[in-house]
Amino acid sequence: MQYRSDVEAADALKNAYQQIRAEIGKVIVGQDEVIKFVLISIFSNGHCLLVGVPGLAKTLLVQTVAQVLDLDFKRIQFTPDLMPSDIIGSEILGEDRNFKFIRGPVFSNIILADEINRTPPKTQAALLEAMQEKSVTAAGVTHTLAKPFFVLATQNPIEQEGTYPLPEAQLDRFMFNVALDYPTFKEELQVVKNTTSTTQAVVHKQLNATQIIYFQQLVRNIPVSDNVLEYAVKLVSKTRPNSEFASPQVKRLLNWGAGPRASQFLILGAKCHAVLNGKYSPDIEDVQAVAKPILSHRIVRSYHAEAEGFSANDIIEQLF
């Protein structure tokens, strides 16, 4: 992985991104925005929450990304009876009468946390320690997770019977909250054509773990001008009803605004978005391009907003 300069490396990342998109496109029809945000969160070393009704290929998307990036992949189906040890592993008494640690599925590069809101808070918290600290603690011993480590969680927005919604502090760990929509008529035709015949798409590996870690570092090295930094921080401040930048409309429509983590993710996401679009430094358009999925799960709408039918994205658009 030797590039003569960061500019050359940035070009390499842009080319790799286009090849990855092409490979994923062999299996996943449409969902361009979703794929873009999933890949930005990987290269920004963040995590992603996908919200969509069943059958929109959320699981297939994650499996395909793991294949194309040549990474270890584990899927955890969250259920009400899942215990923390089912995720992180547990100590067992071996044949030699000594305790040994059996690693759980969290010891992988990409974790698909399927229907994360179906499991009690105790088990949700076990995964969230791994997301934040990139390590897990079992029986007093801390085990470091493999790099890169990336959690893609899914949620079903319809059926809220018997679910445990993620608290705000835990939602904040996710860089992006991406809503999946139904495919268009043409896309659905293509999906049905592809999945009801015997032909199977073959995807080719494009990057490995070492290259991904290198590109994650590269994204952090991208320079940002002061006016873009100020714009991002001011945008987040505008979501806080008691801030000097908040408009009367925001004070009426929001109860709580986003925290400092949102500002950090806005800059990281803008850096990555800029590189993937062939730029060597982000501008205000890049910040706006990643703002909705970063801010939408970090703001709490007021009664007025819900009564008047303002979605989180509508409010964020007003802030631009």
PDB file of N, CA, C and O in Angstrom, residues 116-156:
ATOM      1  N   ILE A 116     -32.150  -4.977  15.834  1.00  0.00           N
ATOM      2  CA  ILE A 116     -31.481  -4.679  17.111  1.00  0.00           C
ATOM      3  C   ILE A 116     -32.475  -4.254  18.191  1.00  0.00           C
ATOM      4  O   ILE A 116     -32.206  -4.408  19.376  1.00  0.00           O
ATOM      5  N   ASN A 117     -33.644  -3.752  17.776  1.00  0.00           N
ATOM      6  CA  ASN A 117     -34.615  -3.304  18.787  1.00  0.00           C
ATOM      7  C   ASN A 117     -35.506  -4.437  19.304  1.00  0.00           C
ATOM      8  O   ASN A 117     -36.447  -4.207  20.039  1.00  0.00           O
ATOM      9  N   ARG A 118     -35.210  -5.677  18.920  1.00  0.00           N
ATOM     10  CA  ARG A 118     -36.007  -6.828  19.401  1.00  0.00           C
ATOM     11  C   ARG A 118     -35.432  -7.411  20.695  1.00  0.00           C
ATOM     12  O   ARG A 118     -35.991  -8.336  21.259  1.00  0.00           O
ATOM     13  N   THR A 119     -34.261  -6.925  21.126  1.00  0.00           N
ATOM     14  CA  THR A 119     -33.594  -7.556  22.276  1.00  0.00           C
ATOM     15  C   THR A 119     -33.567  -6.587  23.457  1.00  0.00           C
ATOM     16  O   THR A 119     -33.553  -5.369  23.251  1.00  0.00           O
ATOM     17  N   PRO A 120     -33.559  -7.097  24.701  1.00  0.00           N
ATOM     18  CA  PRO A 120     -33.596  -6.200  25.867  1.00  0.00           C
ATOM     19  C   PRO A 120     -32.343  -5.309  25.971  1.00  0.00           C
ATOM     20  O   PRO A 120     -31.296  -5.640  25.423  1.00  0.00           O
ATOM     21  N   PRO A 121     -32.451  -4.193  26.722  1.00  0.00           N
ATOM     22  CA  PRO A 121     -31.355  -3.227  26.833  1.00  0.00           C
ATOM     23  C   PRO A 121     -30.026  -3.834  27.289  1.00  0.00           C
ATOM     24  O   PRO A 121     -28.962  -3.401  26.848  1.00  0.00           O
ATOM     25  N   LYS A 122     -30.087  -4.850  28.146  1.00  0.00           N
ATOM     26  CA  LYS A 122     -28.852  -5.483  28.649  1.00  0.00           C
ATOM     27  C   LYS A 122     -28.023  -6.036  27.490  1.00  0.00           C
ATOM     28  O   LYS A 122     -26.796  -5.886  27.444  1.00  0.00           O
ATOM     29  N   THR A 123     -28.690  -6.676  26.529  1.00  0.00           N
ATOM     30  CA  THR A 123     -27.983  -7.271  25.387  1.00  0.00           C
ATOM     31  C   THR A 123     -27.592  -6.202  24.377  1.00  0.00           C
ATOM     32  O   THR A 123     -26.503  -6.254  23.798  1.00  0.00           O
ATOM     33  N   GLN A 124     -28.461  -5.200  24.188  1.00  0.00           N
ATOM     34  CA  GLN A 124     -28.104  -4.084  23.301  1.00  0.00           C
ATOM     35  C   GLN A 124     -26.818  -3.418  23.797  1.00  0.00           C
ATOM     36  O   GLN A 124     -25.913  -3.107  23.019  1.00  0.00           O
ATOM     37  N   ALA A 125     -26.727  -3.232  25.121  1.00  0.00           N
ATOM     38  CA  ALA A 125     -25.571  -2.532  25.698  1.00  0.00           C
ATOM     39  C   ALA A 125     -24.273  -3.307  25.472  1.00  0.00           C
ATOM     40  O   ALA A 125     -23.212  -2.703  25.310  1.00  0.00           O
ATOM     41  N   ALA A 126     -24.357  -4.644  25.439  1.00  0.00           N
ATOM     42  CA  ALA A 126     -23.145  -5.456  25.224  1.00  0.00           C
ATOM     43  C   ALA A 126     -22.537  -5.159  23.858  1.00  0.00           C
ATOM     44  O   ALA A 126     -21.317  -5.075  23.705  1.00  0.00           O
ATOM     45  N   LEU A 127     -23.409  -4.986  22.856  1.00  0.00           N
ATOM     46  CA  LEU A 127     -22.922  -4.691  21.512  1.00  0.00           C
ATOM     47  C   LEU A 127     -22.383  -3.261  21.443  1.00  0.00           C
ATOM     48  O   LEU A 127     -21.391  -2.984  20.770  1.00  0.00           O
ATOM     49  N   LEU A 128     -23.037  -2.357  22.190  1.00  0.00           N
ATOM     50  CA  LEU A 128     -22.656  -0.952  22.081  1.00  0.00           C
ATOM     51  C   LEU A 128     -21.311  -0.657  22.747  1.00  0.00           C
ATOM     52  O   LEU A 128     -20.609   0.259  22.337  1.00  0.00           O
ATOM     53  N   GLU A 129     -20.914  -1.452  23.735  1.00  0.00           N
ATOM     54  CA  GLU A 129     -19.547  -1.300  24.294  1.00  0.00           C
ATOM     55  C   GLU A 129     -18.529  -1.625  23.203  1.00  0.00           C
ATOM     56  O   GLU A 129     -17.543  -0.915  23.008  1.00  0.00           O
ATOM     57  N   ALA A 130     -18.816  -2.699  22.465  1.00  0.00           N
ATOM     58  CA  ALA A 130     -17.906  -3.108  21.384  1.00  0.00           C
ATOM     59  C   ALA A 130     -17.812  -2.015  20.316  1.00  0.00           C
ATOM     60  O   ALA A 130     -16.739  -1.732  19.790  1.00  0.00           O
ATOM     61  N   MET A 131     -18.949  -1.363  20.023  1.00  0.00           N
ATOM     62  CA  MET A 131     -18.958  -0.323  18.994  1.00  0.00           C
ATOM     63  C   MET A 131     -18.118   0.876  19.404  1.00  0.00           C
ATOM     64  O   MET A 131     -17.395   1.449  18.599  1.00  0.00           O
ATOM     65  N   GLN A 132     -18.212   1.261  20.674  1.00  0.00           N
ATOM     66  CA  GLN A 132     -17.538   2.480  21.112  1.00  0.00           C
ATOM     67  C   GLN A 132     -16.069   2.223  21.446  1.00  0.00           C
ATOM     68  O   GLN A 132     -15.182   2.954  21.015  1.00  0.00           O
ATOM     69  N   GLU A 133     -15.811   1.162  22.219  1.00  0.00           N
ATOM     70  CA  GLU A 133     -14.448   0.922  22.714  1.00  0.00           C
ATOM     71  C   GLU A 133     -13.628   0.033  21.776  1.00  0.00           C
ATOM     72  O   GLU A 133     -12.431  -0.124  21.953  1.00  0.00           O
ATOM     73  N   LYS A 134     -14.291  -0.617  20.803  1.00  0.00           N
ATOM     74  CA  LYS A 134     -13.633  -1.585  19.906  1.00  0.00           C
ATOM     75  C   LYS A 134     -12.970  -2.713  20.714  1.00  0.00           C
ATOM     76  O   LYS A 134     -11.907  -3.232  20.346  1.00  0.00           O
ATOM     77  N   SER A 135     -13.583  -3.025  21.857  1.00  0.00           N
ATOM     78  CA  SER A 135     -13.101  -4.136  22.688  1.00  0.00           C
ATOM     79  C   SER A 135     -14.285  -4.631  23.517  1.00  0.00           C
ATOM     80  O   SER A 135     -15.284  -3.932  23.654  1.00  0.00           O
ATOM     81  N   VAL A 136     -14.156  -5.857  24.059  1.00  0.00           N
ATOM     82  CA  VAL A 136     -15.207  -6.367  24.955  1.00  0.00           C
ATOM     83  C   VAL A 136     -14.554  -6.888  26.224  1.00  0.00           C
ATOM     84  O   VAL A 136     -13.407  -7.345  26.214  1.00  0.00           O
ATOM     85  N   THR A 137     -15.300  -6.812  27.329  1.00  0.00           N
ATOM     86  CA  THR A 137     -14.782  -7.282  28.605  1.00  0.00           C
ATOM     87  C   THR A 137     -15.608  -8.480  29.051  1.00  0.00           C
ATOM     88  O   THR A 137     -16.835  -8.394  29.121  1.00  0.00           O
ATOM     89  N   ALA A 138     -14.922  -9.594  29.319  1.00  0.00           N
ATOM     90  CA  ALA A 138     -15.607 -10.793  29.814  1.00  0.00           C
ATOM     91  C   ALA A 138     -14.797 -11.356  30.968  1.00  0.00           C
ATOM     92  O   ALA A 138     -13.578 -11.521  30.854  1.00  0.00           O
ATOM     93  N   ALA A 139     -15.471 -11.603  32.081  1.00  0.00           N
ATOM     94  CA  ALA A 139     -14.819 -12.130  33.293  1.00  0.00           C
ATOM     95  C   ALA A 139     -13.607 -11.285  33.683  1.00  0.00           C
ATOM     96  O   ALA A 139     -12.554 -11.798  34.069  1.00  0.00           O
ATOM     97  N   GLY A 140     -13.757  -9.972  33.547  1.00  0.00           N
ATOM     98  CA  GLY A 140     -12.695  -9.057  33.986  1.00  0.00           C
ATOM     99  C   GLY A 140     -11.532  -8.912  33.024  1.00  0.00           C
ATOM    100  O   GLY A 140     -10.596  -8.169  33.293  1.00  0.00           O
ATOM    101  N   VAL A 141     -11.566  -9.634  31.912  1.00  0.00           N
ATOM    102  CA  VAL A 141     -10.470  -9.546  30.930  1.00  0.00           C
ATOM    103  C   VAL A 141     -10.966  -8.782  29.703  1.00  0.00           C
ATOM    104  O   VAL A 141     -12.055  -9.053  29.199  1.00  0.00           O
ATOM    105  N   THR A 142     -10.157  -7.832  29.230  1.00  0.00           N
ATOM    106  CA  THR A 142     -10.545  -7.055  28.045  1.00  0.00           C
ATOM    107  C   THR A 142      -9.948  -7.684  26.797  1.00  0.00           C
ATOM    108  O   THR A 142      -8.753  -7.948  26.734  1.00  0.00           O
ATOM    109  N   HIS A 143     -10.796  -7.952  25.831  1.00  0.00           N
ATOM    110  CA  HIS A 143     -10.363  -8.540  24.564  1.00  0.00           C
ATOM    111  C   HIS A 143     -10.532  -7.496  23.469  1.00  0.00           C
ATOM    112  O   HIS A 143     -11.614  -6.931  23.313  1.00  0.00           O
ATOM    113  N   THR A 144      -9.473  -7.235  22.714  1.00  0.00           N
ATOM    114  CA  THR A 144      -9.552  -6.239  21.633  1.00  0.00           C
ATOM    115  C   THR A 144     -10.141  -6.887  20.389  1.00  0.00           C
ATOM    116  O   THR A 144      -9.805  -8.024  20.055  1.00  0.00           O
ATOM    117  N   LEU A 145     -10.993  -6.141  19.711  1.00  0.00           N
ATOM    118  CA  LEU A 145     -11.637  -6.664  18.496  1.00  0.00           C
ATOM    119  C   LEU A 145     -10.737  -6.452  17.281  1.00  0.00           C
ATOM    120  O   LEU A 145      -9.867  -5.584  17.271  1.00  0.00           O
ATOM    121  N   ALA A 146     -10.993  -7.246  16.257  1.00  0.00           N
ATOM    122  CA  ALA A 146     -10.212  -7.136  15.012  1.00  0.00           C
ATOM    123  C   ALA A 146     -10.520  -5.820  14.318  1.00  0.00           C
ATOM    124  O   ALA A 146     -11.609  -5.272  14.464  1.00  0.00           O
ATOM    125  N   LYS A 147      -9.564  -5.302  13.583  1.00  0.00           N
ATOM    126  CA  LYS A 147      -9.791  -4.093  12.778  1.00  0.00           C
ATOM    127  C   LYS A 147      -9.863  -4.495  11.319  1.00  0.00           C
ATOM    128  O   LYS A 147      -9.158  -5.406  10.923  1.00  0.00           O
ATOM    129  N   PRO A 148     -10.620  -3.819  10.462  1.00  0.00           N
ATOM    130  CA  PRO A 148     -11.640  -2.847  10.839  1.00  0.00           C
ATOM    131  C   PRO A 148     -12.842  -3.527  11.479  1.00  0.00           C
ATOM    132  O   PRO A 148     -13.112  -4.688  11.206  1.00  0.00           O
ATOM    133  N   PHE A 149     -13.549  -2.783  12.349  1.00  0.00           N
ATOM    134  CA  PHE A 149     -14.743  -3.323  13.006  1.00  0.00           C
ATOM    135  C   PHE A 149     -15.911  -2.411  12.689  1.00  0.00           C
ATOM    136  O   PHE A 149     -15.836  -1.201  12.869  1.00  0.00           O
ATOM    137  N   PHE A 150     -16.987  -3.010  12.199  1.00  0.00           N
ATOM    138  CA  PHE A 150     -18.078  -2.212  11.671  1.00  0.00           C
ATOM    139  C   PHE A 150     -19.402  -2.892  11.986  1.00  0.00           C
ATOM    140  O   PHE A 150     -19.567  -4.074  11.704  1.00  0.00           O
ATOM    141  N   VAL A 151     -20.325  -2.150  12.607  1.00  0.00           N
ATOM    142  CA  VAL A 151     -21.643  -2.715  12.940  1.00  0.00           C
ATOM    143  C   VAL A 151     -22.709  -2.103  12.039  1.00  0.00           C
ATOM    144  O   VAL A 151     -22.810  -0.892  11.924  1.00  0.00           O
ATOM    145  N   LEU A 152     -23.464  -2.983  11.400  1.00  0.00           N
ATOM    146  CA  LEU A 152     -24.607  -2.559  10.605  1.00  0.00           C
ATOM    147  C   LEU A 152     -25.832  -3.132  11.284  1.00  0.00           C
ATOM    148  O   LEU A 152     -26.007  -4.343  11.309  1.00  0.00           O
ATOM    149  N   ALA A 153     -26.637  -2.268  11.870  1.00  0.00           N
ATOM    150  CA  ALA A 153     -27.826  -2.752  12.576  1.00  0.00           C
ATOM    151  C   ALA A 153     -29.060  -2.455  11.731  1.00  0.00           C
ATOM    152  O   ALA A 153     -29.082  -1.476  10.996  1.00  0.00           O
ATOM    153  N   THR A 154     -30.057  -3.328  11.831  1.00  0.00           N
ATOM    154  CA  THR A 154     -31.299  -3.069  11.091  1.00  0.00           C
ATOM    155  C   THR A 154     -32.463  -2.949  12.079  1.00  0.00           C
ATOM    156  O   THR A 154     -32.430  -3.528  13.168  1.00  0.00           O
ATOM    157  N   GLN A 155     -33.447  -2.162  11.671  1.00  0.00           N
ATOM    158  CA  GLN A 155     -34.659  -2.003  12.472  1.00  0.00           C
ATOM    159  C   GLN A 155     -35.862  -2.015  11.543  1.00  0.00           C
ATOM    160  O   GLN A 155     -35.797  -1.491  10.440  1.00  0.00           O
ATOM    161  N   ASN A 156     -36.935  -2.622  12.024  1.00  0.00           N
ATOM    162  CA  ASN A 156     -38.191  -2.626  11.273  1.00  0.00           C
ATOM    163  C   ASN A 156     -39.069  -1.519  11.862  1.00  0.00           C
ATOM    164  O   ASN A 156     -39.389  -1.558  13.037  1.00  0.00           O
TER     165      ASN A 156
END
